[in-house]
Short mmCIF file of C-alpha atoms and ligand atoms in Angstrom, two decimals:
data_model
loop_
_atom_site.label_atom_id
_atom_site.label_comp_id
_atom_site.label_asym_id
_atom_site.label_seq_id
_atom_site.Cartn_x
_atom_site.Cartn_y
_atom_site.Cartn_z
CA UNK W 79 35.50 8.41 0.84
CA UNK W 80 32.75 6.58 3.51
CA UNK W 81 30.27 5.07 1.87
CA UNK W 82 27.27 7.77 2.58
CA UNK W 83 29.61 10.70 2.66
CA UNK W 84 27.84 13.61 0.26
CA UNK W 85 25.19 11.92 -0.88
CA UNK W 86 22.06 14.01 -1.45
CA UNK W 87 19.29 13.98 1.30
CA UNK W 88 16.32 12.65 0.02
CA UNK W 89 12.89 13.60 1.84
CA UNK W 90 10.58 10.62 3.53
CA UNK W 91 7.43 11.18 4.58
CA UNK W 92 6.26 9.55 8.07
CA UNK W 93 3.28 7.88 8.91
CA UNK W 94 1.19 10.53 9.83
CA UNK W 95 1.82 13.17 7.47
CA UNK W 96 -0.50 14.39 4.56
CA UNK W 97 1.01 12.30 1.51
CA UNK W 98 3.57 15.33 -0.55
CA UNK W 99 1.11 16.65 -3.03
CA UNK W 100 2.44 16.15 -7.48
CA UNK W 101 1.61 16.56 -10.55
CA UNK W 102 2.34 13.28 -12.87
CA UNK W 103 1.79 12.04 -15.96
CA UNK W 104 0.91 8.02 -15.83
CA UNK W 105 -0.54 5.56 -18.44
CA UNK W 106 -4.07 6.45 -17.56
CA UNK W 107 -3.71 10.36 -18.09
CA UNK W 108 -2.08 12.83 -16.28
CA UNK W 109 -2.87 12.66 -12.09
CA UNK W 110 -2.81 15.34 -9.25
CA UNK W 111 -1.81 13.51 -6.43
CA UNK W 112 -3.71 13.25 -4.09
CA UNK W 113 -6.41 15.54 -4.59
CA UNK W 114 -7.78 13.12 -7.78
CA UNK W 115 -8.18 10.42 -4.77
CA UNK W 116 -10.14 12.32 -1.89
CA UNK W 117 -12.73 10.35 -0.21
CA UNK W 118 -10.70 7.03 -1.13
CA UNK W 119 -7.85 5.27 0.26
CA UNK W 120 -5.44 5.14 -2.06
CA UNK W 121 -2.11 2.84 -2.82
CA UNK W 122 0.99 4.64 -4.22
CA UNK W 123 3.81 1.98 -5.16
CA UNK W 124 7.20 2.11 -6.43
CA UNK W 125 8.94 -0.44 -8.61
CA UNK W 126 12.68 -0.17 -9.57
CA UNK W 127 12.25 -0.62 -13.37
CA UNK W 128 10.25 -1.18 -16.64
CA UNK W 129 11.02 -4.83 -17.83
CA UNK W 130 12.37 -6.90 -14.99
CA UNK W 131 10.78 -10.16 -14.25
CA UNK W 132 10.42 -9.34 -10.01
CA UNK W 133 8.56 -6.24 -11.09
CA UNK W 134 6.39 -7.84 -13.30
CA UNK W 135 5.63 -10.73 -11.42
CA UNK W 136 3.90 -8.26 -8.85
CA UNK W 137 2.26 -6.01 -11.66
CA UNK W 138 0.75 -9.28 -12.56
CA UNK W 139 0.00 -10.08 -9.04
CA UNK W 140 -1.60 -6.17 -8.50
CA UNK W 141 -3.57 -6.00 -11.92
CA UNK W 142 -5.20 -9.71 -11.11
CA UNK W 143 -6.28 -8.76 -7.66
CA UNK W 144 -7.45 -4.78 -8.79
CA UNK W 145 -11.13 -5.82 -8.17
CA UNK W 146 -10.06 -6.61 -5.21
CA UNK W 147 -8.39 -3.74 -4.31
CA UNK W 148 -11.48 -1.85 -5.96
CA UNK W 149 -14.11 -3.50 -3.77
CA UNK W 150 -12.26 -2.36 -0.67
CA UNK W 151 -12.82 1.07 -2.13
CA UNK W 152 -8.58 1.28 -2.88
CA UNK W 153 -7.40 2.51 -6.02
CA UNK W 154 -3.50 1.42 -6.84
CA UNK W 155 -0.96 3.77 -8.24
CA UNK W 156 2.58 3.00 -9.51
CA UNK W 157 5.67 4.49 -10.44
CA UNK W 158 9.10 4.08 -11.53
CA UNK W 159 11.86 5.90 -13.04
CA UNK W 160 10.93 5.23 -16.11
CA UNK W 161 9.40 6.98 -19.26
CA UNK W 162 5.81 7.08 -20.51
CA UNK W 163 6.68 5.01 -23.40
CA UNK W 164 8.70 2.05 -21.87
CA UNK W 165 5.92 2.04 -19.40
CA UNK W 166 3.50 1.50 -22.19
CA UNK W 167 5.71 -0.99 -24.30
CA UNK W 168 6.32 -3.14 -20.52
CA UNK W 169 2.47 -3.31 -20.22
CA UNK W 170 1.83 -4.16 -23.57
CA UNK W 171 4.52 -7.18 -23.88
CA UNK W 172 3.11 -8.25 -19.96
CA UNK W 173 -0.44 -8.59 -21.60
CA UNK W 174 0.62 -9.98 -25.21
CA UNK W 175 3.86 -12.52 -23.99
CA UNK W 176 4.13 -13.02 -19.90
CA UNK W 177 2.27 -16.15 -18.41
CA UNK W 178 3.30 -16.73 -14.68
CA UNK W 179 1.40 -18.53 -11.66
CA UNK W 180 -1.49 -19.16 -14.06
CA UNK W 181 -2.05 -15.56 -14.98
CA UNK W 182 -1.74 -14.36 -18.41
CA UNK W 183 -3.37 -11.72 -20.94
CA UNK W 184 -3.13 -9.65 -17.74
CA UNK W 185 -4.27 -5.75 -18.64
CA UNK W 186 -2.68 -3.23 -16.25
CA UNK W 187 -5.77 -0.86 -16.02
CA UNK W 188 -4.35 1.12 -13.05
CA UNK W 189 -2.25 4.44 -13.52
CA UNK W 190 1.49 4.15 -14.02
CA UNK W 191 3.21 7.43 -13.57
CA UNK W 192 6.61 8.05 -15.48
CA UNK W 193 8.98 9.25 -13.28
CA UNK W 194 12.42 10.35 -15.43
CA UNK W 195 13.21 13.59 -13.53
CA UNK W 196 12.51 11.51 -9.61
CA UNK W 197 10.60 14.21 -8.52
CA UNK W 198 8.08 12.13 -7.06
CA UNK W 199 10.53 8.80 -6.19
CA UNK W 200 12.59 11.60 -3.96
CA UNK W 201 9.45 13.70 -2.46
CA UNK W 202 8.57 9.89 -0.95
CA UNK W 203 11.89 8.95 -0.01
CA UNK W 204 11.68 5.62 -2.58
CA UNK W 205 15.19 6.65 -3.59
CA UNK W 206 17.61 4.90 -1.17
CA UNK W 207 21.00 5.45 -2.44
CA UNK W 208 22.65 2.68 -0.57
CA UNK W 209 20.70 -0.14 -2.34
CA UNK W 210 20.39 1.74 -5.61
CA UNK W 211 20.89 5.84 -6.44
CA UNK W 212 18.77 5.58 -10.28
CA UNK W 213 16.23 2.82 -9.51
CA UNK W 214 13.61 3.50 -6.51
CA UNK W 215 12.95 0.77 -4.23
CA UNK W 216 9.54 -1.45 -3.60
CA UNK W 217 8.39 1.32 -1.25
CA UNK W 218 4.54 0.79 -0.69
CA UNK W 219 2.24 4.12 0.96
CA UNK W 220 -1.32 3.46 2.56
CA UNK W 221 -2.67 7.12 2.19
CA UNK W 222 -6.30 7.26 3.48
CA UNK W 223 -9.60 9.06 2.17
CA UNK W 224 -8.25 12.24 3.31
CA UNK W 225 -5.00 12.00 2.04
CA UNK W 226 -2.73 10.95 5.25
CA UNK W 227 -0.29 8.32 5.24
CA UNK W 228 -1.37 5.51 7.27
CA UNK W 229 1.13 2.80 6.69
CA UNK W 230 4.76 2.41 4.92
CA UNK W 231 6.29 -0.37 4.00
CA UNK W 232 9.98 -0.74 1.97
CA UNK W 233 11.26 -3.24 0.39
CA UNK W 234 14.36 -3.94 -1.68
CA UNK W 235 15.00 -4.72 -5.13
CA UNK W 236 15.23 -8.70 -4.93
CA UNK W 237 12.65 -8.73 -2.69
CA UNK W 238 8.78 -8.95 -4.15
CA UNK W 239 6.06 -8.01 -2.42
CA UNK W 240 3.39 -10.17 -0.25
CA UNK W 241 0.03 -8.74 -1.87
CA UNK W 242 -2.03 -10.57 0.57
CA UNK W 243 -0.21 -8.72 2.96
CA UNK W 244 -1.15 -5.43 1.26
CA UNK W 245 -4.95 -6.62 0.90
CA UNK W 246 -4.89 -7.14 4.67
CA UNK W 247 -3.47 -4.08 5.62
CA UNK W 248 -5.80 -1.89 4.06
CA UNK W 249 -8.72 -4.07 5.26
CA UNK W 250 -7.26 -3.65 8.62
CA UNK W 251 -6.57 0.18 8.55
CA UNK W 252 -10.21 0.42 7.64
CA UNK W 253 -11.23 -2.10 9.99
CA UNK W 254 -9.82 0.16 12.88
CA UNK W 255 -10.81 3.32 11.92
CA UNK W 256 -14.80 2.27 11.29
CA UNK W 257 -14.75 0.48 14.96
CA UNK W 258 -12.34 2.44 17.20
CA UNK W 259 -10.04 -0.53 17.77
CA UNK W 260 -6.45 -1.95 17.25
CA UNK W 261 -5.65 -5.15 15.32
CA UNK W 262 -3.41 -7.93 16.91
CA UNK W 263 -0.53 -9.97 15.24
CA UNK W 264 -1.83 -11.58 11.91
CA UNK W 265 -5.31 -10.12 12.06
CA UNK W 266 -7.42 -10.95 9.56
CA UNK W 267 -11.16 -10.66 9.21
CA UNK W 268 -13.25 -12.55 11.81
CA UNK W 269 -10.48 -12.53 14.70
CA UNK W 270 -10.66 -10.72 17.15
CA UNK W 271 -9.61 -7.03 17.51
CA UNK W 272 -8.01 -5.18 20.71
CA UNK W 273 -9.72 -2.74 22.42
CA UNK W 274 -7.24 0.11 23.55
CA UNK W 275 -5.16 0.92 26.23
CA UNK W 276 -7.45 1.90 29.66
CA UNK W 277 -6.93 5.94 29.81
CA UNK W 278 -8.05 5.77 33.72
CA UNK W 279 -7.97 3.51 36.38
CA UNK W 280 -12.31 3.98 36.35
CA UNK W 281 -12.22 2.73 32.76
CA UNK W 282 -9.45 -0.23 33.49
CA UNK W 283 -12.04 -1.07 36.04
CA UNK W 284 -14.81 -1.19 33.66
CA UNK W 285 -13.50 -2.99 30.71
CA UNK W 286 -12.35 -5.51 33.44
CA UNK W 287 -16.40 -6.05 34.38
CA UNK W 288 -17.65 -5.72 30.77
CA UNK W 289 -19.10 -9.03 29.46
CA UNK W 290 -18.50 -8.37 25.90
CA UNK W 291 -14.66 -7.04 26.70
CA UNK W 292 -12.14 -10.49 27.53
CA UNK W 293 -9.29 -8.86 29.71
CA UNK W 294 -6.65 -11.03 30.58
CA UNK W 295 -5.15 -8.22 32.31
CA UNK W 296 -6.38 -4.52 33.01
CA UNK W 297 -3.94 -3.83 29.31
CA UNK W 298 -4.75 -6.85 27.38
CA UNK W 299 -8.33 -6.56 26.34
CA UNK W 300 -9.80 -8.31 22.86
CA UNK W 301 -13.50 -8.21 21.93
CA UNK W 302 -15.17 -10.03 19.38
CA UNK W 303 -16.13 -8.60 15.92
CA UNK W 304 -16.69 -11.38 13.02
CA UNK W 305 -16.03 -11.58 9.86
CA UNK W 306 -19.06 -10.21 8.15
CA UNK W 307 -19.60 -6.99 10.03
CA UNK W 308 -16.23 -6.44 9.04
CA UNK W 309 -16.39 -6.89 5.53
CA UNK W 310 -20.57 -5.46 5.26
CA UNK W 311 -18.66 -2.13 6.71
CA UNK W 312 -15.23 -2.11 4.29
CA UNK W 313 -16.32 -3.66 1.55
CA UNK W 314 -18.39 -1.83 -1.20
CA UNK W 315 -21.80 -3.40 -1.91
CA UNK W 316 -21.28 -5.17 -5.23
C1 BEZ I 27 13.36 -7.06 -10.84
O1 BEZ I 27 12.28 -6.47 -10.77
O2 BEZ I 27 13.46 -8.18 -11.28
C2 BEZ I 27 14.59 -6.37 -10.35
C3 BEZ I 27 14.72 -5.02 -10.53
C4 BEZ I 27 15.87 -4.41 -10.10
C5 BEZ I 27 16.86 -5.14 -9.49
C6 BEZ I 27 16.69 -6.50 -9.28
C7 BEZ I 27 15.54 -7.12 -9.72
#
């Protein structure tokens, strides 16, 4: 038989749609997803497994850079297809034992939700059967204050994650929906954003004549918006 050939379909939300709606219990208490997170942007994260070193080398990375997260009003969520207890017992040994890049006596203080039956990993698509049909993938879902996906991003099971990628992204989803404009390639605070595509010829004509507005072309059109008026508008006020 083909490789693909009756395998169950597995649901995956787009970007776009509201995030699928559970019930779950995590190591924080139990969650209703997403309605506990309204009004904040939320991440929702998948891990293949309970004690393996790639995982835990990014639960390190996420736990160290919560505050982080926090300040950017972002709470973190994870999951795997694993029970409540070997959740608890992986946690545990990552505070008392692991030491990597300088971290150590790292506390996981975000919710983990145990996933045995992979109702949640297959209501987000996180199973992929072709890299692995038990273990769900390093999927990674941006869902915004009211509870819309905003960004997805997969990866596999060798690969870890770039968490100042993920920092970035939510700055930049916020970033865009506070001023009306698009990011470019590698944004990060204090470059310059892009101002949408002209809807009219009248308003390619005035962006082209606006001082503020640099248009290389009638469809190319940046503006400047630094760093702190950025960050005074995303970040909380500590
Ligand atoms: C890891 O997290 O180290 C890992 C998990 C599943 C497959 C390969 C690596």
């Amino acid at each position: 038989m083909e490789q693909n050939q009756e395998q169950e379909v597995f649901s995956m939300p787009r970007i776009g749609d509201a995030a699928p709606e559970f019930k779950a219990v995590t190591t924080q208490g139990d969650i209703n997803f997403p309605s506990d997170y309204k009004g904040e942007w939320v991440i929702l994260f998948s891990h293949p497994a309970d004690f393996t070193p790639v995982c835990t080398s990014e639960f390190m990375t996420f736990a160290t850079m919560a505050d982080q997260f926090e300040e950017a009003n972002c709470k973190l969520v994870g999951l795997s297809i694993d029970g409540l207890y070997s959740h608890i017992a992986w946690l545990r040994t990552i505070k008392e034992k692991i030491e990597y890049k300088g971290m150590k006596d790292v506390e996981v203080n975000f919710p983990l939700i145990e996933d045995i039956t992979m109702d949640v990993a297959k209501k987000y698509g996180m199973i992929q059967p072709n890299e692995d049909s038990t273990k769900a993938v390093r999927a990674v879902f941006f869902i915004d204050p009211k509870g819309i996906i905003r960004t997805i991003i997969y990866y596999p099971l060798s690969l870890g994650r770039n968490f100042d990628e993920l920092y970035r992204v939510i700055i930049a989803l916020q970033a865009a929906d506070e001023f009306g404009v698009a990011t470019p390639a590698d944004w990060r605070p204090g470059d310059d954003v892009i101002i949408g595509p002209a809807g009219s010829c009248g308003s390619a004509k005035d962006r082209m004549d606006d001082s503020e507005i640099n248009c290389q072309d009638w469809f190319f059109c940046t503006k400047k918006l630094d760093k702190k008026t950025v960050l005074d508008k995303v970040l909380k006020k500590k």
